[in-house]
PDB file of C-alpha atoms in Angstrom:
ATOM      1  CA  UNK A   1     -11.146  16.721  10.262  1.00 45.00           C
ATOM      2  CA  UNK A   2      -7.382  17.346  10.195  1.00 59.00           C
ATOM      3  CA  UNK A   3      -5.600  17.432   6.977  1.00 86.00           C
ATOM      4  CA  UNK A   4      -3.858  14.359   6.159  1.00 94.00           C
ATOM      5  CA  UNK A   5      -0.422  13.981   4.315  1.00 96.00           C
ATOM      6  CA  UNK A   6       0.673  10.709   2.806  1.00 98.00           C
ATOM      7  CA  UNK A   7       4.150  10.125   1.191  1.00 98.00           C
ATOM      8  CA  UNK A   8       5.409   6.777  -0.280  1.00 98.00           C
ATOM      9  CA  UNK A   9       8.499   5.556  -0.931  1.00 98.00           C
ATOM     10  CA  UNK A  10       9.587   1.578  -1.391  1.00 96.00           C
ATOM     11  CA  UNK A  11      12.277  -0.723  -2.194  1.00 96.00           C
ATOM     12  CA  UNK A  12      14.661   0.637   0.829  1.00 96.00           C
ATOM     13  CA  UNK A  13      16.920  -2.242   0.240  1.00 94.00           C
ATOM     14  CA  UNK A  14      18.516  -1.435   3.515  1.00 94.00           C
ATOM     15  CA  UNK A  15      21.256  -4.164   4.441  1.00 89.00           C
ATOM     16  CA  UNK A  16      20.114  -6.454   6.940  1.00 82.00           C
ATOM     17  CA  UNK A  17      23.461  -6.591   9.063  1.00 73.00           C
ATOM     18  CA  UNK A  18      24.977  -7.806   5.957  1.00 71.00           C
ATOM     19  CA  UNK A  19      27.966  -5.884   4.405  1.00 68.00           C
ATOM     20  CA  UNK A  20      25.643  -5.571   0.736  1.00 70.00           C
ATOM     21  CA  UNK A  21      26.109  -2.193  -0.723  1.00 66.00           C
ATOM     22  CA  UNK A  22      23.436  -1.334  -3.676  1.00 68.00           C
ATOM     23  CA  UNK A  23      26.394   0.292  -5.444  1.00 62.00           C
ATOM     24  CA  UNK A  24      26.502  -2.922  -7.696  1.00 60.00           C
ATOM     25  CA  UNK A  25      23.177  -1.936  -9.203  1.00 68.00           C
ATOM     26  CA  UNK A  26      24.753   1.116 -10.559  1.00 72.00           C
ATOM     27  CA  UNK A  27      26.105   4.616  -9.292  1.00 75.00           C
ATOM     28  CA  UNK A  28      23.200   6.352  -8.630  1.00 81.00           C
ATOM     29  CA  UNK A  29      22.469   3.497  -5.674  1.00 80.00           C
ATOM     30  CA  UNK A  30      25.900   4.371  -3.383  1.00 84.00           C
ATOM     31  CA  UNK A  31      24.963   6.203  -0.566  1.00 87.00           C
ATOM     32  CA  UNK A  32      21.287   5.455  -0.835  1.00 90.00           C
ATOM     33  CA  UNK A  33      20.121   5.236   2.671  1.00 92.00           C
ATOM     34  CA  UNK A  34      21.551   8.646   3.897  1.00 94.00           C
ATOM     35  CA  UNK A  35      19.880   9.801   0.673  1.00 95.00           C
ATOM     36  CA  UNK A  36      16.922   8.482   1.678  1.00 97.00           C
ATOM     37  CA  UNK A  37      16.814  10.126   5.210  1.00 97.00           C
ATOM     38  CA  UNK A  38      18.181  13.404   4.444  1.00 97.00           C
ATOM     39  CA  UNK A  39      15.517  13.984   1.546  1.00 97.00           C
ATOM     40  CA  UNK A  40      12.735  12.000   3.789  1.00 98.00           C
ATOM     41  CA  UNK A  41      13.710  14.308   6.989  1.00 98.00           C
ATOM     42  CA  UNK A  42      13.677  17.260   4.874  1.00 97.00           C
ATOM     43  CA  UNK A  43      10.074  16.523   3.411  1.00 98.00           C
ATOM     44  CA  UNK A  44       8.346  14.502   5.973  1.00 98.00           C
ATOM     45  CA  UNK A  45       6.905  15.954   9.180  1.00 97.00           C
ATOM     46  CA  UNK A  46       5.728  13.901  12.848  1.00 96.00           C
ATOM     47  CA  UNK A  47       2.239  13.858  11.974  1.00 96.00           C
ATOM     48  CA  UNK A  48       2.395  12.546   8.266  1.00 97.00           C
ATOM     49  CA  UNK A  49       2.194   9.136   6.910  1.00 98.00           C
ATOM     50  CA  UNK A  50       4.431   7.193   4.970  1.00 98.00           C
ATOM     51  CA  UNK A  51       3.677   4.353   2.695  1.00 98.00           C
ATOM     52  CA  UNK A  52       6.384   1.689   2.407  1.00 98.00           C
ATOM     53  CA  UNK A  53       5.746  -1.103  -0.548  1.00 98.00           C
ATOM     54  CA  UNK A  54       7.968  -3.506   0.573  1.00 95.00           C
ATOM     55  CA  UNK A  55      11.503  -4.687   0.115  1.00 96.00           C
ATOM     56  CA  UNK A  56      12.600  -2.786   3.345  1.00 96.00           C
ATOM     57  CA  UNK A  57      15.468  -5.006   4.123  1.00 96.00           C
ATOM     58  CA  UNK A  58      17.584  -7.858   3.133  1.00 92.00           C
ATOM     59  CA  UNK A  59      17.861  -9.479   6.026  1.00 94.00           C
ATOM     60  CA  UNK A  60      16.797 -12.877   6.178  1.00 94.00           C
ATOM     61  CA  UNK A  61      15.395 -12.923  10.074  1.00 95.00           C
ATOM     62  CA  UNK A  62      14.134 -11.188  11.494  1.00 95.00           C
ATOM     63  CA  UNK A  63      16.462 -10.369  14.341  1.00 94.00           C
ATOM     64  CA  UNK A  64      18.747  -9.498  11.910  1.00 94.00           C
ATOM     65  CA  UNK A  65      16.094  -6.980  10.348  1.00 95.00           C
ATOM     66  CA  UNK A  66      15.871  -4.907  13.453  1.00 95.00           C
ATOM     67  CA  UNK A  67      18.403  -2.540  13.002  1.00 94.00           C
ATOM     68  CA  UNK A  68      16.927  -1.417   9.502  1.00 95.00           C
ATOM     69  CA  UNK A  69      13.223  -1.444  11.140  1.00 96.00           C
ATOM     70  CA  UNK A  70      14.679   0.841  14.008  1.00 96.00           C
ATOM     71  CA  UNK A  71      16.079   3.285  11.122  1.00 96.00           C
ATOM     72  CA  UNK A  72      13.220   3.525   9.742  1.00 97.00           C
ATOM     73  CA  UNK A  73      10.991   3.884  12.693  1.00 96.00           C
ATOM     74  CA  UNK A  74      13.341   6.601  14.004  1.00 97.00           C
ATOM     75  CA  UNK A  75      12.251   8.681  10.497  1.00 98.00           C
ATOM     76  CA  UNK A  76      10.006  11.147  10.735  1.00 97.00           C
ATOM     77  CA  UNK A  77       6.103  10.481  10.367  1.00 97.00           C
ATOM     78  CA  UNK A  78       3.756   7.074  10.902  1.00 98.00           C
ATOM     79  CA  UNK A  79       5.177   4.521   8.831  1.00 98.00           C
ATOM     80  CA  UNK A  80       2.600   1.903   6.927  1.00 98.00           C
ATOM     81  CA  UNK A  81       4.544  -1.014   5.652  1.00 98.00           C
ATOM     82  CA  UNK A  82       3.911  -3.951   3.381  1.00 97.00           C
ATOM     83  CA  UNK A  83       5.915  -7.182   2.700  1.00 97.00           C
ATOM     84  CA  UNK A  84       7.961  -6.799  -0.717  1.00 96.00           C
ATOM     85  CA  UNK A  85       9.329 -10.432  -2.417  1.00 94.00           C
ATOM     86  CA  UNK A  86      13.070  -9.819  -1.071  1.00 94.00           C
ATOM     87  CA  UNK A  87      11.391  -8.782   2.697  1.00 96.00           C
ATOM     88  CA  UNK A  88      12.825 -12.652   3.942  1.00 95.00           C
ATOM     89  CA  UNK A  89      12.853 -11.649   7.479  1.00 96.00           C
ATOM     90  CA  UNK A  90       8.692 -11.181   7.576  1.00 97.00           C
ATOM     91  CA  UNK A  91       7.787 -14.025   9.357  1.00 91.00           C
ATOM     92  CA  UNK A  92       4.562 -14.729  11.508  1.00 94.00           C
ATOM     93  CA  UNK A  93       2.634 -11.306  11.713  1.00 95.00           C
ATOM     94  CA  UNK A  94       2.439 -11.106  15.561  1.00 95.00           C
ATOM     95  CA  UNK A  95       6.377 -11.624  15.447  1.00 96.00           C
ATOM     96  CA  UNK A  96       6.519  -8.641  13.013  1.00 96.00           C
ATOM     97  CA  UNK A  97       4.250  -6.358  14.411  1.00 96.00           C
ATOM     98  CA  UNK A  98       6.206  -6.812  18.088  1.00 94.00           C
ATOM     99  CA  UNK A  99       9.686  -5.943  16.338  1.00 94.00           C
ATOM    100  CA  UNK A 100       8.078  -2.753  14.963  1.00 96.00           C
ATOM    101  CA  UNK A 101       9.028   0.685  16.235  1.00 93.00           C
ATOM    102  CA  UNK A 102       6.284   2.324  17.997  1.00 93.00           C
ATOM    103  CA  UNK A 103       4.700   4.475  14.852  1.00 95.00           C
ATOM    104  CA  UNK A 104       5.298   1.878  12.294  1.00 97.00           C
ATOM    105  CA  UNK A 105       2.701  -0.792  11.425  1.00 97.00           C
ATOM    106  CA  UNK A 106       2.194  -3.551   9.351  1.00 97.00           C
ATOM    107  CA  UNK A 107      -0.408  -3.806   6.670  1.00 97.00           C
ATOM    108  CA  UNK A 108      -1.736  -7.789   5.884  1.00 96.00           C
ATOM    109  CA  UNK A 109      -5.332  -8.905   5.572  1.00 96.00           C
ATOM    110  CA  UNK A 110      -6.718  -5.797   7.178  1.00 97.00           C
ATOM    111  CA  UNK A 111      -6.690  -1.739   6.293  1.00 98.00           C
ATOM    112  CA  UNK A 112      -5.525   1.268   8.837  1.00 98.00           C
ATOM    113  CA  UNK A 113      -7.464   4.817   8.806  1.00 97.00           C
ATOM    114  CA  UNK A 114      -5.036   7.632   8.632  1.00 96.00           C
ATOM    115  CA  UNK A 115      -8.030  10.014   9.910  1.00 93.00           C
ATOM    116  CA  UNK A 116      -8.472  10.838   6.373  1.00 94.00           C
ATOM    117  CA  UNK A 117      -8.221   8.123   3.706  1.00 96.00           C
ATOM    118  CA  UNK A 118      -7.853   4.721   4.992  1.00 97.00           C
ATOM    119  CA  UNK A 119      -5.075   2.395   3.514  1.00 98.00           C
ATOM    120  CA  UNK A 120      -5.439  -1.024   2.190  1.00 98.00           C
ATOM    121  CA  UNK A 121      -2.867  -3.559   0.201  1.00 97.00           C
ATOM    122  CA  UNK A 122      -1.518  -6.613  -0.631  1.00 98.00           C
ATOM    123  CA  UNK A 123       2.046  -7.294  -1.998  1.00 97.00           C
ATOM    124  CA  UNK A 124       1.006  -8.954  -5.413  1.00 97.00           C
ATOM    125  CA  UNK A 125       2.732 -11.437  -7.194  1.00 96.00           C
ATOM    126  CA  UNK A 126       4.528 -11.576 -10.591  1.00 93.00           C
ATOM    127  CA  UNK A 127       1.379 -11.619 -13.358  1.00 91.00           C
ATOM    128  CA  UNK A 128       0.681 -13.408 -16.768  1.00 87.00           C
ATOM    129  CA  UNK A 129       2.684 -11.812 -19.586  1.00 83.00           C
ATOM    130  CA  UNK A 130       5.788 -10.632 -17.242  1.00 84.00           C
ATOM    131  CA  UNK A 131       9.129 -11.710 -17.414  1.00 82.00           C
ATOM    132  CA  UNK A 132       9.730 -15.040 -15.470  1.00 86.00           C
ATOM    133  CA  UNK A 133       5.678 -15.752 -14.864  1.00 89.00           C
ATOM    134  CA  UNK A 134       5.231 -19.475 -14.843  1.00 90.00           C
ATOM    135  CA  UNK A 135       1.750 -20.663 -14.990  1.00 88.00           C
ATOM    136  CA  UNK A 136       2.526 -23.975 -12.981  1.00 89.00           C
ATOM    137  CA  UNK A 137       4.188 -22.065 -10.156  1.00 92.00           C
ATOM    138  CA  UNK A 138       2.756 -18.788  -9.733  1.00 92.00           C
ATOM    139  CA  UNK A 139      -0.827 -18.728 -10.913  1.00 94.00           C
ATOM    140  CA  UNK A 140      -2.011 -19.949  -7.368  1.00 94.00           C
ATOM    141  CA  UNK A 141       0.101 -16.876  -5.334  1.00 95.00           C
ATOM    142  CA  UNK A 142      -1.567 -14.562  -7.713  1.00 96.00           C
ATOM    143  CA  UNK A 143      -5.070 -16.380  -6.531  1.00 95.00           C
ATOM    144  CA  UNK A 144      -3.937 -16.310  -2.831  1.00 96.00           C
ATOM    145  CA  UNK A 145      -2.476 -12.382  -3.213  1.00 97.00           C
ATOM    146  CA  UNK A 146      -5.728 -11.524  -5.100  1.00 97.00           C
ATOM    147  CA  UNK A 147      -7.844 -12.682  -2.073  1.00 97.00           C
ATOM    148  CA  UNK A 148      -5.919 -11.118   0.440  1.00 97.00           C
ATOM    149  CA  UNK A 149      -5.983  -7.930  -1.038  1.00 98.00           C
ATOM    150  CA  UNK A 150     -10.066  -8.601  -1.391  1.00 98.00           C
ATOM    151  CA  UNK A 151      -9.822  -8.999   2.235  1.00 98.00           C
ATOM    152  CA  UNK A 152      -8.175  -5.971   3.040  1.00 98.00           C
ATOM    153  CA  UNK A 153      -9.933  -3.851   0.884  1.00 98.00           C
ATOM    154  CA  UNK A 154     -13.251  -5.229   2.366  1.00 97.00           C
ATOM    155  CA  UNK A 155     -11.499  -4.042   5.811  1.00 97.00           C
ATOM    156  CA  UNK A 156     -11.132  -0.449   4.345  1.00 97.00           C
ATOM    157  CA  UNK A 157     -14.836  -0.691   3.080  1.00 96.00           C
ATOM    158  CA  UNK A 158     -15.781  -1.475   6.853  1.00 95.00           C
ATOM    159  CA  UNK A 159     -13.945   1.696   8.246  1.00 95.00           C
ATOM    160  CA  UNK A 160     -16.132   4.085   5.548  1.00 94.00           C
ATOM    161  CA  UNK A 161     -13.496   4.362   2.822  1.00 94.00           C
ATOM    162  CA  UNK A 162     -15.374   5.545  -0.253  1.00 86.00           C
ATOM    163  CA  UNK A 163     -17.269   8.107   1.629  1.00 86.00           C
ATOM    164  CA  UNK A 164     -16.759  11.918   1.581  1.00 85.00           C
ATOM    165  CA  UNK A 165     -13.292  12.939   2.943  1.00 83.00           C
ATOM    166  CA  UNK A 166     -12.632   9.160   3.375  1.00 92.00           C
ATOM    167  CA  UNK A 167     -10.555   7.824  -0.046  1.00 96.00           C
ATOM    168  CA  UNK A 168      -9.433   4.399  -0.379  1.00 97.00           C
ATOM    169  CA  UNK A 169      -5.884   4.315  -1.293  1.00 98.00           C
ATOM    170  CA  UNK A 170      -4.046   0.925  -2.052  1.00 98.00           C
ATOM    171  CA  UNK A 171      -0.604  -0.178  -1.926  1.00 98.00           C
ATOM    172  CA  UNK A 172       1.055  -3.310  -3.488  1.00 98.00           C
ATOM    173  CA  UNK A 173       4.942  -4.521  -3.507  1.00 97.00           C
ATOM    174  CA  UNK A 174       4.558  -6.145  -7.361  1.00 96.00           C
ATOM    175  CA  UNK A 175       3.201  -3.769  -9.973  1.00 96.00           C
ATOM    176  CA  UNK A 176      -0.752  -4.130 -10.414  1.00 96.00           C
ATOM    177  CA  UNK A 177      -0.673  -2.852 -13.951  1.00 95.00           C
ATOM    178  CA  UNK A 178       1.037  -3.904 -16.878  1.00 92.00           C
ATOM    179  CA  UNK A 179       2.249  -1.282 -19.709  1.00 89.00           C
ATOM    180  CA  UNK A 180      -0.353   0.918 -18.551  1.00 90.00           C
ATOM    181  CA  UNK A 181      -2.676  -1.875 -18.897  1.00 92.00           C
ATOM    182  CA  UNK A 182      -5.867  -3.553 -16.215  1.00 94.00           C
ATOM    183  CA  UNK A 183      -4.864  -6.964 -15.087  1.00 96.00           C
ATOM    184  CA  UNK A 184      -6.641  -8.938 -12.258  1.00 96.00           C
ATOM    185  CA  UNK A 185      -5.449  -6.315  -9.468  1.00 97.00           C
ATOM    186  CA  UNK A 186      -6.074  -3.017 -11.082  1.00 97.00           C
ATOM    187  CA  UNK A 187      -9.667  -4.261 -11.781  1.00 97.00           C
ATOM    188  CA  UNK A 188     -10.922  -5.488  -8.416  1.00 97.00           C
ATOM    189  CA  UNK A 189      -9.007  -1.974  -7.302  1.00 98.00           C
ATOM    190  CA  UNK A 190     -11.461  -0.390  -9.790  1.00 97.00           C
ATOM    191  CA  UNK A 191     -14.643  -2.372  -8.277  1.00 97.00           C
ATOM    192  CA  UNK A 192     -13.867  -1.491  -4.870  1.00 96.00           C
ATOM    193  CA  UNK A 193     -13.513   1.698  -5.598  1.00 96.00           C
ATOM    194  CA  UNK A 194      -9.735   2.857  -4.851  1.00 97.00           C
ATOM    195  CA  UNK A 195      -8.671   6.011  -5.785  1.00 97.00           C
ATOM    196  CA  UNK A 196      -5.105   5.700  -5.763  1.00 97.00           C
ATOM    197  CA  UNK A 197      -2.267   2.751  -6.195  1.00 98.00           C
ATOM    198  CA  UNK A 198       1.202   3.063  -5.114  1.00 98.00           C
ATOM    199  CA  UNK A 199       3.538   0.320  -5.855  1.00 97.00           C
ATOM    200  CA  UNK A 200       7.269  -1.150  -5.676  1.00 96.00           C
ATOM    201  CA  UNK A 201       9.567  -3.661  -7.335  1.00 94.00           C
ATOM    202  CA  UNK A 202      10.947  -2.129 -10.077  1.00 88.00           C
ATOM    203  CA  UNK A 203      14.710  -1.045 -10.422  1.00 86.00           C
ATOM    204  CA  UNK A 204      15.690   0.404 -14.095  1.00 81.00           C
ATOM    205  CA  UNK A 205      19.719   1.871 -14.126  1.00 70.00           C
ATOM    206  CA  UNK A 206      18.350   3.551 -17.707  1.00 71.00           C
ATOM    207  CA  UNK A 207      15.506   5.612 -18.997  1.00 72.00           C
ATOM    208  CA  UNK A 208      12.744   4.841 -17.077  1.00 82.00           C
ATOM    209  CA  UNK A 209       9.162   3.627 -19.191  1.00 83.00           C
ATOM    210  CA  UNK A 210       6.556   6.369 -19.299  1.00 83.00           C
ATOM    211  CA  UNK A 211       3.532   4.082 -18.364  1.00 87.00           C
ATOM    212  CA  UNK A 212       4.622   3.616 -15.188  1.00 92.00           C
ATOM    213  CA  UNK A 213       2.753   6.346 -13.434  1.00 93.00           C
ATOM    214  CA  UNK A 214      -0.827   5.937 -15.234  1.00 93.00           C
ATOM    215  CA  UNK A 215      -4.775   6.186 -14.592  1.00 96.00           C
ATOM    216  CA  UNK A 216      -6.410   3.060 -15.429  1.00 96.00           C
ATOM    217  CA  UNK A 217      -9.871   2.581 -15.022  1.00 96.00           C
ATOM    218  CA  UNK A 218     -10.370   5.470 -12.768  1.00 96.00           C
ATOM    219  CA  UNK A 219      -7.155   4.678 -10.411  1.00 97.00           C
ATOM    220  CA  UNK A 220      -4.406   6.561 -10.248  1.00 97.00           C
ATOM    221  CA  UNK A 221      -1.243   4.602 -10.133  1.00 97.00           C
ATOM    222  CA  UNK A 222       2.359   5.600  -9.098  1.00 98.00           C
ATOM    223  CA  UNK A 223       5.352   4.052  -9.052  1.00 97.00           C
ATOM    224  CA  UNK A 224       7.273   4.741  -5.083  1.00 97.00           C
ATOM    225  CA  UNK A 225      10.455   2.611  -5.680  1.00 96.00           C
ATOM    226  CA  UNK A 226      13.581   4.539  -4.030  1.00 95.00           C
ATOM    227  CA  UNK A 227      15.533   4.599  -7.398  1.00 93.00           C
ATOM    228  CA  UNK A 228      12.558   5.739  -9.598  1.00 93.00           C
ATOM    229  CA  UNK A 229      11.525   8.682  -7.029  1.00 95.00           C
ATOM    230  CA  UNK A 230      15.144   9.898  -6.365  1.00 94.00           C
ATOM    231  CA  UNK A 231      15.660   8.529  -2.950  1.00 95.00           C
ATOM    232  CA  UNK A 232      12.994  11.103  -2.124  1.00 97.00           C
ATOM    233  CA  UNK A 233       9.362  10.399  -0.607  1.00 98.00           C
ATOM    234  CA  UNK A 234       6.221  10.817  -2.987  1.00 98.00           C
ATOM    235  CA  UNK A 235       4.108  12.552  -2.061  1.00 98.00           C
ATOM    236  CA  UNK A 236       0.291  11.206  -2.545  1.00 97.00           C
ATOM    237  CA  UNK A 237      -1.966  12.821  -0.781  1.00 96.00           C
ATOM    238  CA  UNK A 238      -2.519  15.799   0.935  1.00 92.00           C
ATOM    239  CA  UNK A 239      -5.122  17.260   2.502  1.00 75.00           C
ATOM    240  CA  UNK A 240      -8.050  16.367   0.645  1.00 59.00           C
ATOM    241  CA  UNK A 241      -6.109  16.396  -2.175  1.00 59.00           C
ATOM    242  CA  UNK A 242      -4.786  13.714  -4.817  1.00 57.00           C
ATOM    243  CA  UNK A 243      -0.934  14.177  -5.441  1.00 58.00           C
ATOM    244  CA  UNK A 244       1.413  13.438  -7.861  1.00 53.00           C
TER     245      UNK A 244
END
């Protein structure tokens, strides 16, 4: 079996057609996409993979999204990508999945084998005890997220991930721990036997927390939002090898 690389990196928060520059979140955000492809083109070959959490683009159709999902398909490597809470534009799968450069696929309800560790996900939802949860409003998109990640990593379990040279690695938009602590996502993760957890949606201009990378129950978790890795892909997994 070839050896299989895997990168990550989420939260492109590329503009959509719009004229929306990411400088207003703080210096270290002007310039950010050529940042992002002269690191990712540096690092990345044609025959890696590349994890993308969500928030790709801040367009709100998808038409208007096409520009940012040719960038990125015109990157180097096979592109996995998930639906973040800004990603507007994601509409009807099919419609996605048609708009998508050809390397580039979307991950929903189902799992894709990289030859070596297959990928599952779901983009998560805002839990119990974070800022802004309201149990009246959210409680039933963290039951609907929680089933369709069951789904998908059920899908993974199908294509042999768990066996030898076969890893399960999992990707979510919303962070599936909390303070280096289980919640309802990092435990079914744990029962179904992922190995790894990359996720998105955080943005911090200061000194980043230091449970944000963490092993929790046997799952290694790491944060892949541009900001927090540098504008610069993480790299997860190589060969048959866990990365950090």
């Amino acid at each position: 079996m070839p050896d299989v690389v895997i990168w990550a990196l989420g939260d492109l928060h590329l503009p959509g057609g719009q004229d929306k520059s990411m400088a207003v979140f703080g210096p270290h955000w002007i310039d950010h996409a050529e940042r992002i492809e002269k690191s990712w083109r540096v690092l990345v070959s044609e025959d890696d993979w590349v994890l993308v959490p969500g928030d790709i683009s801040w367009a709100m159709r998808l038409s208007d999204a096409r520009e940012d999902l040719d960038w990125l398909g015109a990157l180097p490597g096979r592109k996995i990508i998930l639906r973040g809470n800004h990603d507007y534009w994601w509409s009807s799968l099919s419609k996605v999945r048609s708009a998508l450069a050809e390397g580039t696929m979307a991950l929903q309800n189902d799992a894709i084998d990289t030859g070596g560790p297959v990928v599952a996900g779901a983009r998560g939802w805002i839990l119990p005890g974070a800022e802004g949860y309201d149990p009246q409003s959210d409680q039933r998109y963290v039951n609907r997220e929680l089933e369709r990640l069951r789904l998908s990593l059920r899908a993974a379990e199908e294509m042999g991930a768990g066996r030898p040279g076969r890893p399960l690695i999992a990707m979510t938009h919303y962070p599936p721990i909390q303070g280096g602590r289980a919640t309802v996502f990092s435990r079914l993760m744990t029962a179904m036997g992922v190995s790894i957890c990359v996720y998105g949606h955080l943005h911090r201009a200061g000194q980043w927390p230091e449970d944000l990378d963490s092993e929790v129950d046997g799952v290694r978790y790491l944060l892949a939002s541009a900001d927090y890795a540098g504008f610069t892909p993480r790299l997860v997994w190589s060969g048959d090898a866990e990365c950090s």
